[in-house]
Coordinates of C-alpha atoms in Angstrom, one line a residue:
M1 CA 106.6 104.8 95.8
T2 CA 103.9 102.1 95.2
K3 CA 104.0 100.2 92.0
R4 CA 100.9 100.2 89.9
K5 CA 99.3 96.9 89.5
Q6 CA 99.8 95.9 85.8
K7 CA 96.7 94.8 84.0
P8 CA 96.7 91.1 82.6
F9 CA 97.6 90.8 78.9
K10 CA 94.7 89.7 76.8
P11 CA 95.2 87.3 73.7
R12 CA 92.9 89.7 71.7
N13 CA 95.4 92.6 72.1
L14 CA 97.9 90.5 70.4
L15 CA 95.6 89.9 67.4
Y16 CA 94.9 93.7 67.1
I17 CA 98.8 94.3 67.2
F18 CA 99.2 91.6 64.5
V19 CA 96.6 93.2 62.3
I20 CA 98.0 96.6 62.7
V21 CA 101.5 95.6 61.8
L22 CA 100.2 93.6 58.7
L23 CA 98.3 96.8 57.4
L24 CA 101.4 99.0 58.0
G25 CA 103.6 96.4 56.3
S26 CA 101.3 96.3 53.3
L27 CA 101.0 100.1 53.3
L28 CA 104.8 100.6 53.3
S29 CA 105.4 97.9 50.7
A30 CA 103.1 99.8 48.3
I31 CA 105.1 103.1 48.8
D32 CA 107.8 103.8 46.1
V33 CA 110.9 104.7 48.2
G34 CA 112.5 105.9 45.0
G35 CA 116.4 106.1 45.0
D36 CA 118.9 105.6 42.0
K37 CA 117.3 103.4 39.3
P38 CA 119.2 102.3 36.1
E39 CA 118.4 104.1 32.8
E40 CA 115.9 102.2 30.9
V41 CA 116.6 101.9 27.2
G42 CA 114.5 100.4 24.0
L43 CA 114.8 96.8 23.0
S44 CA 116.3 98.2 19.6
S45 CA 119.0 100.2 21.3
F46 CA 119.8 97.4 23.4
V47 CA 120.3 95.0 20.4
E48 CA 122.5 97.6 18.6
R49 CA 124.8 97.8 21.7
V50 CA 125.0 94.0 21.7
K51 CA 126.2 94.0 18.1
A52 CA 128.5 96.8 18.6
G53 CA 130.2 94.8 21.4
E54 CA 129.5 97.4 24.2
I55 CA 127.9 94.9 26.6
K56 CA 129.8 92.7 29.0
E57 CA 127.1 91.3 31.3
I58 CA 123.4 90.5 30.8
E59 CA 121.1 89.4 33.6
V60 CA 117.6 88.0 32.7
E61 CA 114.8 88.0 35.2
N62 CA 111.4 87.1 33.3
E63 CA 110.8 90.1 31.1
I64 CA 113.2 92.3 32.9
V65 CA 116.8 92.4 31.3
R66 CA 119.7 94.1 33.3
I67 CA 122.5 95.3 31.4
V68 CA 126.1 96.2 32.4
T69 CA 128.1 98.0 29.4
S70 CA 131.7 97.8 28.9
D71 CA 131.9 101.3 30.8
D72 CA 130.2 99.7 33.8
V73 CA 127.1 101.7 33.2
E74 CA 123.9 99.9 34.3
L75 CA 120.9 99.9 32.1
V76 CA 117.7 98.1 31.9
T77 CA 115.4 96.9 29.2
R78 CA 112.1 94.9 28.7
K79 CA 111.5 92.0 26.4
E80 CA 108.4 89.7 25.9
G81 CA 107.9 87.5 28.8
S82 CA 107.3 84.4 26.6
E83 CA 110.3 85.1 24.3
S84 CA 113.8 83.9 25.6
L85 CA 116.9 85.7 25.1
S86 CA 118.4 83.4 22.5
E87 CA 115.2 84.0 20.4
L88 CA 115.4 87.7 20.7
F89 CA 119.1 87.6 19.5
S90 CA 118.1 85.4 16.7
N91 CA 115.4 87.4 15.6
Y92 CA 117.6 90.5 15.5
D93 CA 120.4 88.5 13.7
V94 CA 123.0 89.1 16.4
P95 CA 126.2 87.0 15.5
T96 CA 126.7 83.9 17.8
E97 CA 130.5 85.1 18.4
T98 CA 129.2 88.3 19.8
V99 CA 126.5 86.6 22.1
Q100 CA 129.2 84.1 23.5
A101 CA 131.5 87.0 24.4
I102 CA 128.8 88.4 26.9
A103 CA 128.4 86.9 30.4
I104 CA 124.6 86.1 30.6
T105 CA 122.9 85.1 33.8
I106 CA 119.3 83.6 33.8
K107 CA 117.4 83.9 37.1
D108 CA 114.5 81.2 37.8
T109 CA 111.7 83.1 39.5
T110 CA 109.0 80.6 39.2
T111 CA 109.0 79.6 42.9
K112 CA 109.4 83.2 44.0
E113 CA 106.3 84.2 42.0
V114 CA 104.3 81.4 43.6
M115 CA 105.2 82.4 46.9
A116 CA 104.5 86.1 46.3
R117 CA 100.9 85.3 45.2
I118 CA 100.3 82.5 47.9
I119 CA 101.7 84.1 50.9
P120 CA 99.5 87.2 51.2
T121 CA 96.4 85.2 50.5
L122 CA 97.3 82.6 53.2
V123 CA 97.9 85.7 55.7
M124 CA 94.7 87.3 54.9
A125 CA 93.0 84.2 55.4
L126 CA 94.7 83.5 58.7
V127 CA 93.6 87.1 59.9
L128 CA 90.0 86.6 58.8
G129 CA 90.0 83.2 60.5
L130 CA 91.3 84.7 63.8
L131 CA 88.7 87.7 63.7
A132 CA 85.9 85.1 63.1
W133 CA 87.0 83.0 66.0
F134 CA 87.4 85.8 68.5
M135 CA 83.8 87.1 67.4
I136 CA 82.3 83.6 67.8
K137 CA 84.0 83.3 71.3
Q138 CA 82.7 86.4 72.3
I139 CA 79.1 85.8 71.2
S140 CA 79.1 82.2 72.9
G141 CA 80.5 84.0 76.0
T142 CA 77.6 86.5 76.1
Q143 CA 75.3 83.7 75.7
N144 CA 76.8 81.6 78.3
K145 CA 76.4 84.6 80.8
A146 CA 72.8 84.9 79.8
M147 CA 72.2 81.2 80.4
S148 CA 74.1 81.4 83.7
F149 CA 72.2 84.2 84.9
G150 CA 70.2 82.0 87.3
K151 CA 73.4 80.3 88.7
S152 CA 74.6 81.3 92.2
A153 CA 77.4 83.6 92.6
T154 CA 79.3 81.5 95.2
K155 CA 82.9 80.2 94.2
D156 CA 83.5 76.6 94.0
P157 CA 85.3 75.6 97.2
A158 CA 87.7 73.2 95.2
T159 CA 89.0 76.1 93.2
T160 CA 89.7 78.5 96.1
K161 CA 93.1 78.5 97.9
E162 CA 92.1 80.4 101.1
H163 CA 93.6 79.8 104.3
K164 CA 91.8 77.2 106.4
T165 CA 90.4 79.0 109.5
T166 CA 90.0 76.7 112.7
F167 CA 88.8 77.4 116.1
A168 CA 92.4 78.3 117.2
D169 CA 91.9 81.5 115.0
V170 CA 88.8 82.3 116.9
A171 CA 89.5 83.9 120.5
G172 CA 86.8 84.0 123.0
A173 CA 83.2 82.8 122.0
Y174 CA 83.6 79.7 124.2
E175 CA 79.8 79.1 124.4
A176 CA 79.4 79.6 120.8
K177 CA 82.2 77.2 119.9
E178 CA 80.8 74.5 122.2
E179 CA 77.7 74.6 120.3
L180 CA 79.5 74.4 117.0
I181 CA 81.8 71.4 118.0
E182 CA 78.6 69.0 117.4
V183 CA 78.4 70.3 113.9
V184 CA 82.2 69.5 113.4
S185 CA 81.8 66.0 115.0
F186 CA 78.6 65.2 112.7
L187 CA 80.6 66.4 109.6
K188 CA 83.6 64.3 110.5
E189 CA 81.9 61.0 111.9
P190 CA 78.2 61.0 110.6
K191 CA 77.8 57.3 111.2
K192 CA 78.3 57.8 114.9
Y193 CA 75.0 59.8 115.1
D194 CA 73.1 57.4 112.6
A195 CA 74.1 54.5 114.9
V196 CA 71.8 56.0 117.7
G197 CA 69.1 57.8 115.4
A198 CA 70.6 61.2 116.3
K199 CA 69.4 64.0 113.8
I200 CA 71.8 66.8 113.5
P201 CA 70.3 70.2 113.0
K202 CA 69.9 71.1 109.2
G203 CA 70.3 74.9 110.0
V204 CA 72.6 76.7 112.4
L205 CA 71.8 80.5 112.9
L206 CA 74.6 82.6 114.3
M207 CA 73.2 85.8 115.9
G208 CA 75.3 88.7 117.2
R209 CA 76.0 92.3 116.8
P210 CA 78.3 93.4 113.7
G211 CA 81.8 92.5 114.1
T212 CA 81.5 89.7 116.6
G213 CA 82.9 87.0 114.5
K214 CA 79.9 85.3 112.9
T215 CA 81.5 84.6 109.5
L216 CA 84.8 83.7 111.1
L217 CA 83.2 81.0 113.2
A218 CA 81.3 79.6 110.2
R219 CA 84.7 79.4 108.5
A220 CA 86.2 77.8 111.5
V221 CA 83.6 75.2 111.6
A222 CA 84.5 74.3 107.9
G223 CA 88.1 74.3 108.6
E224 CA 87.9 72.1 111.6
A225 CA 85.7 69.7 109.6
K226 CA 87.8 69.9 106.6
V227 CA 84.8 70.1 104.2
P228 CA 84.0 72.4 101.4
F229 CA 82.7 75.9 102.5
F230 CA 80.0 77.4 100.2
H231 CA 79.9 81.3 101.0
I232 CA 77.3 83.7 99.7
S233 CA 75.5 86.8 100.9
G234 CA 71.6 86.9 101.0
S235 CA 71.8 90.1 98.9
E236 CA 73.2 88.0 96.0
F237 CA 70.1 86.1 95.7
V238 CA 67.8 89.0 94.9
E239 CA 67.8 90.5 91.5
M240 CA 65.2 92.8 89.6
F241 CA 64.0 89.8 87.7
V242 CA 61.4 87.6 89.3
G243 CA 62.6 84.0 89.8
V244 CA 66.3 84.6 89.5
G245 CA 66.8 84.4 93.3
A246 CA 64.9 81.2 93.6
S247 CA 66.9 79.8 90.6
R248 CA 70.2 80.8 92.2
V249 CA 69.0 79.0 95.5
R250 CA 68.2 75.8 93.6
D251 CA 71.6 75.8 91.8
L252 CA 73.4 76.4 95.2
F253 CA 71.7 73.5 97.0
A254 CA 72.4 71.3 94.1
R255 CA 76.0 72.0 93.9
A256 CA 76.2 71.6 97.7
K257 CA 74.7 68.1 97.7
K258 CA 77.1 67.0 95.1
A259 CA 79.9 68.2 97.4
A260 CA 78.4 66.8 100.6
P261 CA 79.6 66.9 103.3
C262 CA 79.8 70.4 103.2
I263 CA 78.6 73.7 104.7
I264 CA 76.5 76.4 102.9
F265 CA 76.8 79.9 104.6
I266 CA 74.5 82.7 103.9
D267 CA 75.7 85.8 105.3
E268 CA 73.1 88.7 106.3
I269 CA 70.3 86.3 105.8
D270 CA 67.9 89.0 106.8
A271 CA 68.2 90.5 103.5
V272 CA 65.8 87.8 102.0
G273 CA 64.6 86.1 105.2
R274 CA 62.4 89.0 106.6
Q275 CA 58.8 88.3 107.6
R276 CA 56.7 87.7 104.6
G277 CA 53.1 89.3 104.1
A278 CA 54.4 92.7 104.6
G279 CA 51.9 94.2 102.1
V280 CA 54.2 95.2 99.3
G281 CA 54.7 93.0 96.0
G282 CA 52.2 90.3 97.1
G283 CA 53.2 86.8 96.4
H284 CA 55.2 87.8 93.5
D285 CA 57.7 89.8 95.5
E286 CA 61.2 88.5 94.4
R287 CA 62.4 88.3 97.9
E288 CA 59.5 86.3 99.1
Q289 CA 60.1 84.0 96.1
T290 CA 63.6 83.6 97.1
L291 CA 62.8 82.8 100.7
N292 CA 60.1 80.3 99.7
Q293 CA 62.7 78.4 97.7
I294 CA 65.3 78.4 100.7
L295 CA 62.5 76.8 103.0
V296 CA 61.8 74.2 100.4
E297 CA 65.3 73.4 99.8
M298 CA 65.9 73.1 103.6
D299 CA 62.8 70.7 103.9
G300 CA 64.1 68.5 101.0
F301 CA 67.3 67.6 102.6
E302 CA 67.5 63.9 103.0
E303 CA 68.1 62.7 106.7
N304 CA 71.9 63.3 107.5
S305 CA 72.7 64.1 103.9
G306 CA 76.0 65.9 105.1
V307 CA 74.8 69.4 104.1
I308 CA 74.5 71.9 106.7
V309 CA 73.2 75.4 106.3
M310 CA 74.7 78.0 108.4
A311 CA 73.5 81.6 108.4
A312 CA 74.3 84.8 110.0
T313 CA 72.4 87.9 111.1
N314 CA 72.4 90.8 113.6
R315 CA 68.6 91.1 113.2
P316 CA 67.0 87.9 114.2
D317 CA 63.8 89.8 115.4
V318 CA 62.9 90.4 111.7
L319 CA 63.4 86.8 110.4
D320 CA 60.4 84.9 109.0
P321 CA 59.0 82.4 111.8
A322 CA 59.1 79.7 109.1
L323 CA 62.9 80.0 109.1
L324 CA 63.1 79.4 112.8
R325 CA 60.9 76.3 113.3
P326 CA 62.2 73.0 114.0
G327 CA 63.7 71.3 110.9
R328 CA 65.1 74.6 109.5
F329 CA 67.4 77.0 111.6
D330 CA 66.3 75.3 114.8
R331 CA 69.8 75.7 116.5
R332 CA 70.5 79.4 117.2
V333 CA 74.0 80.5 118.5
T334 CA 74.3 83.8 120.1
I335 CA 77.7 85.6 119.9
D336 CA 78.0 88.3 122.6
L337 CA 80.6 91.1 122.8
P338 CA 83.6 89.8 124.3
D339 CA 84.4 90.3 128.0
K340 CA 87.8 91.5 129.4
K341 CA 89.5 88.2 129.2
E342 CA 88.3 87.5 125.8
R343 CA 89.3 90.8 124.5
G344 CA 92.9 89.9 125.7
E345 CA 92.8 86.8 123.7
I346 CA 91.6 88.5 120.7
L347 CA 94.1 91.3 121.0
A348 CA 96.8 88.6 121.1
I349 CA 95.8 87.2 117.9
H350 CA 95.7 90.5 116.0
A351 CA 99.1 91.5 117.6
K352 CA 101.0 88.8 115.9
G353 CA 103.4 90.3 113.4
K354 CA 103.4 93.8 115.0
P355 CA 106.2 95.2 116.9
F356 CA 105.1 96.6 120.4
S357 CA 107.5 98.4 122.9
E358 CA 108.0 96.7 126.4
D359 CA 105.6 98.9 128.2
V360 CA 102.6 97.7 126.2
D361 CA 100.2 95.3 128.2
M362 CA 97.4 93.8 126.4
K363 CA 95.6 93.3 129.6
V364 CA 95.4 97.2 130.1
I365 CA 94.2 97.5 126.4
A366 CA 91.6 94.9 127.0
Q367 CA 90.4 97.0 130.2
R368 CA 90.2 100.2 128.0
T369 CA 88.3 98.6 125.3
S370 CA 85.0 97.5 127.2
G371 CA 82.2 97.3 124.7
F372 CA 84.4 96.5 121.7
S373 CA 83.9 93.8 119.2
G374 CA 86.4 91.7 117.6
A375 CA 86.5 93.8 114.7
D376 CA 86.8 96.9 116.7
L377 CA 89.9 95.4 118.5
S378 CA 91.4 94.5 115.1
N379 CA 90.8 98.1 114.0
V380 CA 92.4 99.3 116.9
L381 CA 95.6 97.5 116.4
N382 CA 95.6 98.4 112.8
E383 CA 95.1 101.9 113.4
A384 CA 98.2 101.9 115.9
A385 CA 100.3 100.4 113.3
I386 CA 99.5 103.0 110.6
L387 CA 100.0 105.9 113.3
T388 CA 103.3 104.3 114.1
V389 CA 104.4 104.5 110.4
R390 CA 103.1 108.0 110.1
E391 CA 105.2 109.2 113.0
E392 CA 108.2 107.2 111.8
K393 CA 108.7 105.0 114.6
K394 CA 109.6 101.4 114.7
E395 CA 107.6 100.2 117.6
I396 CA 103.9 100.7 118.7
S397 CA 103.8 102.4 122.0
N398 CA 101.1 102.9 124.7
D399 CA 100.6 106.5 123.7
I400 CA 99.8 105.3 120.2
I401 CA 97.5 102.6 121.3
R402 CA 95.6 105.1 123.4
E403 CA 95.3 107.5 120.5
S404 CA 94.0 104.7 118.2
I405 CA 91.4 103.6 120.8
E406 CA 90.0 107.2 121.0
K407 CA 90.0 107.5 117.3
V408 CA 88.0 104.3 116.8
M409 CA 85.6 105.3 119.8
I410 CA 85.1 109.1 119.0
G411 CA 86.9 109.9 115.8
P412 CA 90.1 111.6 114.5
A413 CA 91.4 114.6 116.7
R414 CA 90.7 117.7 114.9
R415 CA 93.7 119.8 116.2
N416 CA 93.7 122.3 113.4
R417 CA 90.4 123.6 114.5
V418 CA 90.7 127.1 115.7
I419 CA 88.6 127.9 118.7
S420 CA 88.5 130.9 120.9
E421 CA 89.8 131.1 124.6
K422 CA 86.3 131.5 125.7
E423 CA 85.0 128.4 123.9
K424 CA 88.0 126.4 125.3
K425 CA 87.1 127.4 128.8
I426 CA 83.6 126.6 128.6
T427 CA 84.5 123.2 127.1
A428 CA 86.8 122.7 130.1
Y429 CA 84.3 123.4 132.6
H430 CA 81.7 121.2 130.8
E431 CA 83.9 118.2 130.6
A432 CA 85.1 118.8 134.2
G433 CA 81.4 118.8 135.3
H434 CA 80.7 115.5 133.8
A435 CA 84.0 113.8 135.5
I436 CA 83.4 115.5 139.0
V437 CA 79.6 114.4 139.3
G438 CA 80.2 110.9 137.9
H439 CA 83.1 110.2 140.2
Y440 CA 81.6 111.4 143.5
L441 CA 78.2 109.8 142.7
G442 CA 80.0 106.5 142.7
S443 CA 79.2 105.9 139.0
R444 CA 80.0 102.4 137.6
D445 CA 81.9 104.0 134.9
E446 CA 85.5 105.1 135.9
V447 CA 87.0 108.3 134.3
H448 CA 90.0 107.5 132.2
K449 CA 90.6 110.6 130.4
I450 CA 89.4 114.1 130.1
S451 CA 90.0 116.2 126.9
I452 CA 89.1 119.5 125.3
I453 CA 90.6 118.5 121.9
S454 CA 87.7 118.1 119.4
R455 CA 87.2 114.8 118.0
G456 CA 84.6 114.1 115.5
R457 CA 81.5 116.3 116.3
A458 CA 82.3 116.7 120.0
A459 CA 84.1 119.9 121.1
G460 CA 85.7 117.7 124.0
Y461 CA 85.0 114.5 125.8
T462 CA 85.2 112.6 129.0
W463 CA 86.4 109.1 128.4
K464 CA 84.7 106.7 131.0
L465 CA 85.1 103.0 131.2
P466 CA 83.2 100.5 133.6
H467 CA 84.9 99.0 136.5
D468 CA 84.1 95.7 135.3
D469 CA 82.1 93.7 132.5
N470 CA 79.0 93.2 134.7
R471 CA 76.1 93.7 132.3
M472 CA 73.4 94.0 135.0
E473 CA 72.6 97.7 135.8
S474 CA 70.5 98.9 138.8
K475 CA 68.3 101.8 139.3
Q476 CA 71.0 103.5 141.3
D477 CA 73.3 103.1 138.5
F478 CA 70.8 104.9 136.2
V479 CA 70.2 107.6 138.6
S480 CA 73.9 108.3 138.9
D481 CA 74.4 108.1 135.1
L482 CA 71.6 110.6 134.6
A483 CA 73.3 113.1 137.1
M484 CA 76.8 112.6 135.2
M485 CA 74.9 113.3 131.9
L486 CA 73.8 116.6 133.1
G487 CA 77.0 117.6 135.0
G488 CA 78.2 119.4 132.0
R489 CA 75.1 121.5 131.6
I490 CA 75.1 122.4 135.2
A491 CA 78.8 123.4 135.0
E492 CA 77.8 126.0 132.2
D493 CA 75.0 127.3 134.1
I494 CA 76.9 127.8 137.3
V495 CA 80.1 129.2 135.8
I496 CA 79.1 131.4 132.9
G497 CA 75.6 131.8 133.9
D498 CA 74.3 130.7 130.5
I499 CA 73.4 127.5 128.6
T500 CA 75.2 126.4 125.3
T501 CA 74.2 124.0 122.6
G502 CA 77.2 121.7 123.8
A503 CA 74.9 119.9 126.1
S504 CA 72.2 119.0 123.5
D505 CA 73.5 115.5 123.0
D506 CA 73.7 115.0 126.7
L507 CA 69.9 116.0 127.2
K508 CA 68.9 113.5 124.4
K509 CA 70.6 110.7 126.2
A510 CA 69.3 111.6 129.5
T511 CA 65.8 112.0 128.2
A512 CA 66.1 108.5 126.5
L513 CA 67.5 106.9 129.6
A514 CA 64.8 108.4 131.9
S515 CA 62.0 107.3 129.5
A516 CA 63.6 103.8 129.5
M517 CA 63.7 103.4 133.3
V518 CA 59.9 104.5 133.4
K519 CA 58.5 102.5 130.4
R520 CA 60.9 99.6 130.0
Y521 CA 62.4 98.9 133.4
G522 CA 59.5 99.8 135.8
M523 CA 61.8 101.8 137.9
H524 CA 59.2 104.4 138.9
D525 CA 57.3 103.8 142.2
D526 CA 54.2 105.7 141.3
L527 CA 53.5 103.9 137.9
G528 CA 54.1 100.3 139.2
P529 CA 56.0 97.3 138.0
R530 CA 54.8 97.1 134.5
T531 CA 56.0 98.2 131.0
Y532 CA 54.3 100.9 128.9
G533 CA 54.2 100.6 125.1
K534 CA 55.1 98.0 122.6
A535 CA 57.9 98.8 120.1
H536 CA 56.6 97.9 116.7
E537 CA 59.1 97.8 113.9
Q538 CA 57.7 97.6 110.2
V539 CA 59.8 94.9 108.1
F540 CA 59.6 97.0 104.9
L541 CA 60.0 100.5 103.5
G542 CA 63.2 101.1 105.6
R543 CA 63.8 101.5 109.2
N544 CA 60.6 103.0 110.4
I545 CA 60.0 102.2 114.3
Q546 CA 56.7 103.1 115.9
E547 CA 55.4 102.5 119.2
E548 CA 51.9 100.9 119.9
R549 CA 50.3 102.4 122.9
D550 CA 48.7 100.2 125.5
Y551 CA 48.0 102.8 128.1
S552 CA 45.5 105.8 128.3
E553 CA 46.0 109.5 128.0
A554 CA 46.0 109.8 131.7
T555 CA 48.8 107.3 132.3
A556 CA 50.7 109.2 129.4
A557 CA 50.7 112.3 131.3
K558 CA 51.9 110.4 134.5
I559 CA 54.8 109.0 132.4
D560 CA 55.7 112.5 131.2
N561 CA 55.6 113.7 134.6
A562 CA 57.8 110.9 135.8
V563 CA 60.4 111.4 133.2
Q564 CA 60.5 115.0 133.8
K565 CA 61.0 114.5 137.6
L566 CA 63.8 112.0 137.0
V567 CA 65.7 114.5 134.9
A568 CA 65.1 117.4 137.3
D569 CA 66.1 115.5 140.2
A570 CA 69.2 114.2 138.5
Q571 CA 69.9 118.1 137.6
D572 CA 69.5 119.1 141.2
T573 CA 71.8 116.2 142.4
A574 CA 74.4 117.4 139.8
R575 CA 74.3 121.0 140.9
K576 CA 74.8 119.8 144.5
V577 CA 77.7 117.8 143.7
F578 CA 79.4 120.4 141.6
N579 CA 79.1 123.0 144.1
E580 CA 80.4 120.9 146.9
H581 CA 83.7 120.2 145.0
R582 CA 84.2 123.2 143.2
P583 CA 88.0 123.5 144.2
E584 CA 88.7 120.2 142.4
V585 CA 86.7 121.5 139.4
E586 CA 88.9 124.6 139.1
E587 CA 92.1 122.5 139.4
I588 CA 90.9 120.2 136.7
V589 CA 90.0 123.1 134.4
K590 CA 93.5 124.7 135.1
K591 CA 95.2 121.5 133.9
L592 CA 92.9 121.2 130.9
L593 CA 93.6 124.8 129.8
E594 CA 97.4 124.0 130.2
N595 CA 97.7 120.7 128.6
E596 CA 94.3 120.1 126.7
A597 CA 94.0 116.6 128.4
I598 CA 94.2 114.9 131.8
E599 CA 94.8 111.1 131.9
K600 CA 93.4 108.7 134.6
E601 CA 96.3 108.9 137.0
E602 CA 96.3 112.9 137.1
F603 CA 92.6 112.9 137.6
A604 CA 92.8 110.4 140.6
A605 CA 95.6 112.5 142.1
I606 CA 93.1 115.5 142.2
V607 CA 89.9 114.0 143.4
G608 CA 91.1 111.1 145.3
K609 CA 89.6 107.6 145.4
G610 CA 86.0 108.7 145.8
P611 CA 83.1 106.4 146.9
K612 CA 82.7 102.9 145.9
P613 CA 80.9 102.2 142.6
H614 CA 77.2 101.0 142.9
T615 CA 76.9 97.2 142.4
A616 CA 73.8 95.6 140.8

């Protein structure tokens, strides 16, 4: 059972408790609790009893006179406050001998009376003073917030106690680290560069896909150089009030100059650094005002002032050209997805502190995670650890890691989904069609697993991974991929004599690939070695991508025919391969219906080695 995090105790709560207790005390003190009270008698009756010798004790407290009779009966009477007891007895002619026989006690209550009057006044003054102090403090805090509205939201590096990240914490990204080592060297030894008149770049732009480690690298630079690190997101500059973003930029750069040498890191700079002149908001657009201020501040840096601006984005194509010119972000570092070796190193870092079984091999995991970023790999091992706890195991096994990889790639398994035997059989033939066509056409992607367990939006899936990390693809690779994409649809047509909606995503991908082959890669003989159309992306009003035509209607018809022919030829090829290897298909379907999944080794035992994959 997890413990709830207790909220910190605030001093104002103590004041409220004190006021409540004080009010309750005053209320209770005013309540007459009753009880046995002595009988009150008149002053004349009291004097008569004294004269009669019936009184043995008298206690005087101001005007109150407490009496104890010879029968031990307690009585009380009242006298004038200014009249003493001796004056009272003298006025009533009480004999002196009678008075001397009584034990008389006089209580001095002057100090008590003074304290009883002063203390409540002091307490009330203290309470009122505390209330006034809290009100003034709250009002001044509100005014300070209003005055600091234009201050940057970044924390002061001197007050943060975060772990110092270094290049040792960043696996892979060798080229990026080599580019950034010069920045570290300048921050450590700026005089060495001044001596030869070298100017270190003022701005370093880190470009790469989400999760590739841009922020981690920026922190590593600061950690290696042991300098302050001002971290802020581009979206934190932009507010609904015009001029606030520019004010925050000025404040951030002013603080950085005082802390020099240091690093300013602006994450997601495309939030404020998009191209200007989009036609929305004019020159008074808050985002443009903020961008203008960033440009001015970077121009205003003194030579080798020790302040380096680093920024990260996964959309460098939308940045304003003024940001990228020499003197601003003139050094651009591209961070690619890690290759097999780098994935193994990243996995080794994230595997620290996690217990693995002896059969777990990080090299095998690295091979299975082609196309994963560093964040994806971290997520895979974290999901594996969570799944291990869920299954009440002590070590992370290979099976659990495989499950976590599939969960990250496709989605969680939907084992509770009820499907009919007919739908299960169609799914089995569909996935077998993908696997058989891809395998016997020598696709660059190797089949690692076939499953008819529903994951995410897919009824089943064929998990295929490339043989290597070669990022160059040939025309023959694309032709094989097209046929493999249509293998599932052909399987449905041949086996059940009908087409289902399960192939809709395959058709979408096949059409997109065929269109790219014709229009982007020039892989069609009739249309020649050129590209068709210019992708034009608007930089405002959301993600609205349009294509600017640079060809005629007659050429457009040829493009449509070429795309259609590529897809049709791929379908014919898939049909031929499927029919030639129907026995292997039936064996795969049989195993899928029995076990719901086939691993790489089982698939290889059914189909054999097959042809060698195409090389670019």
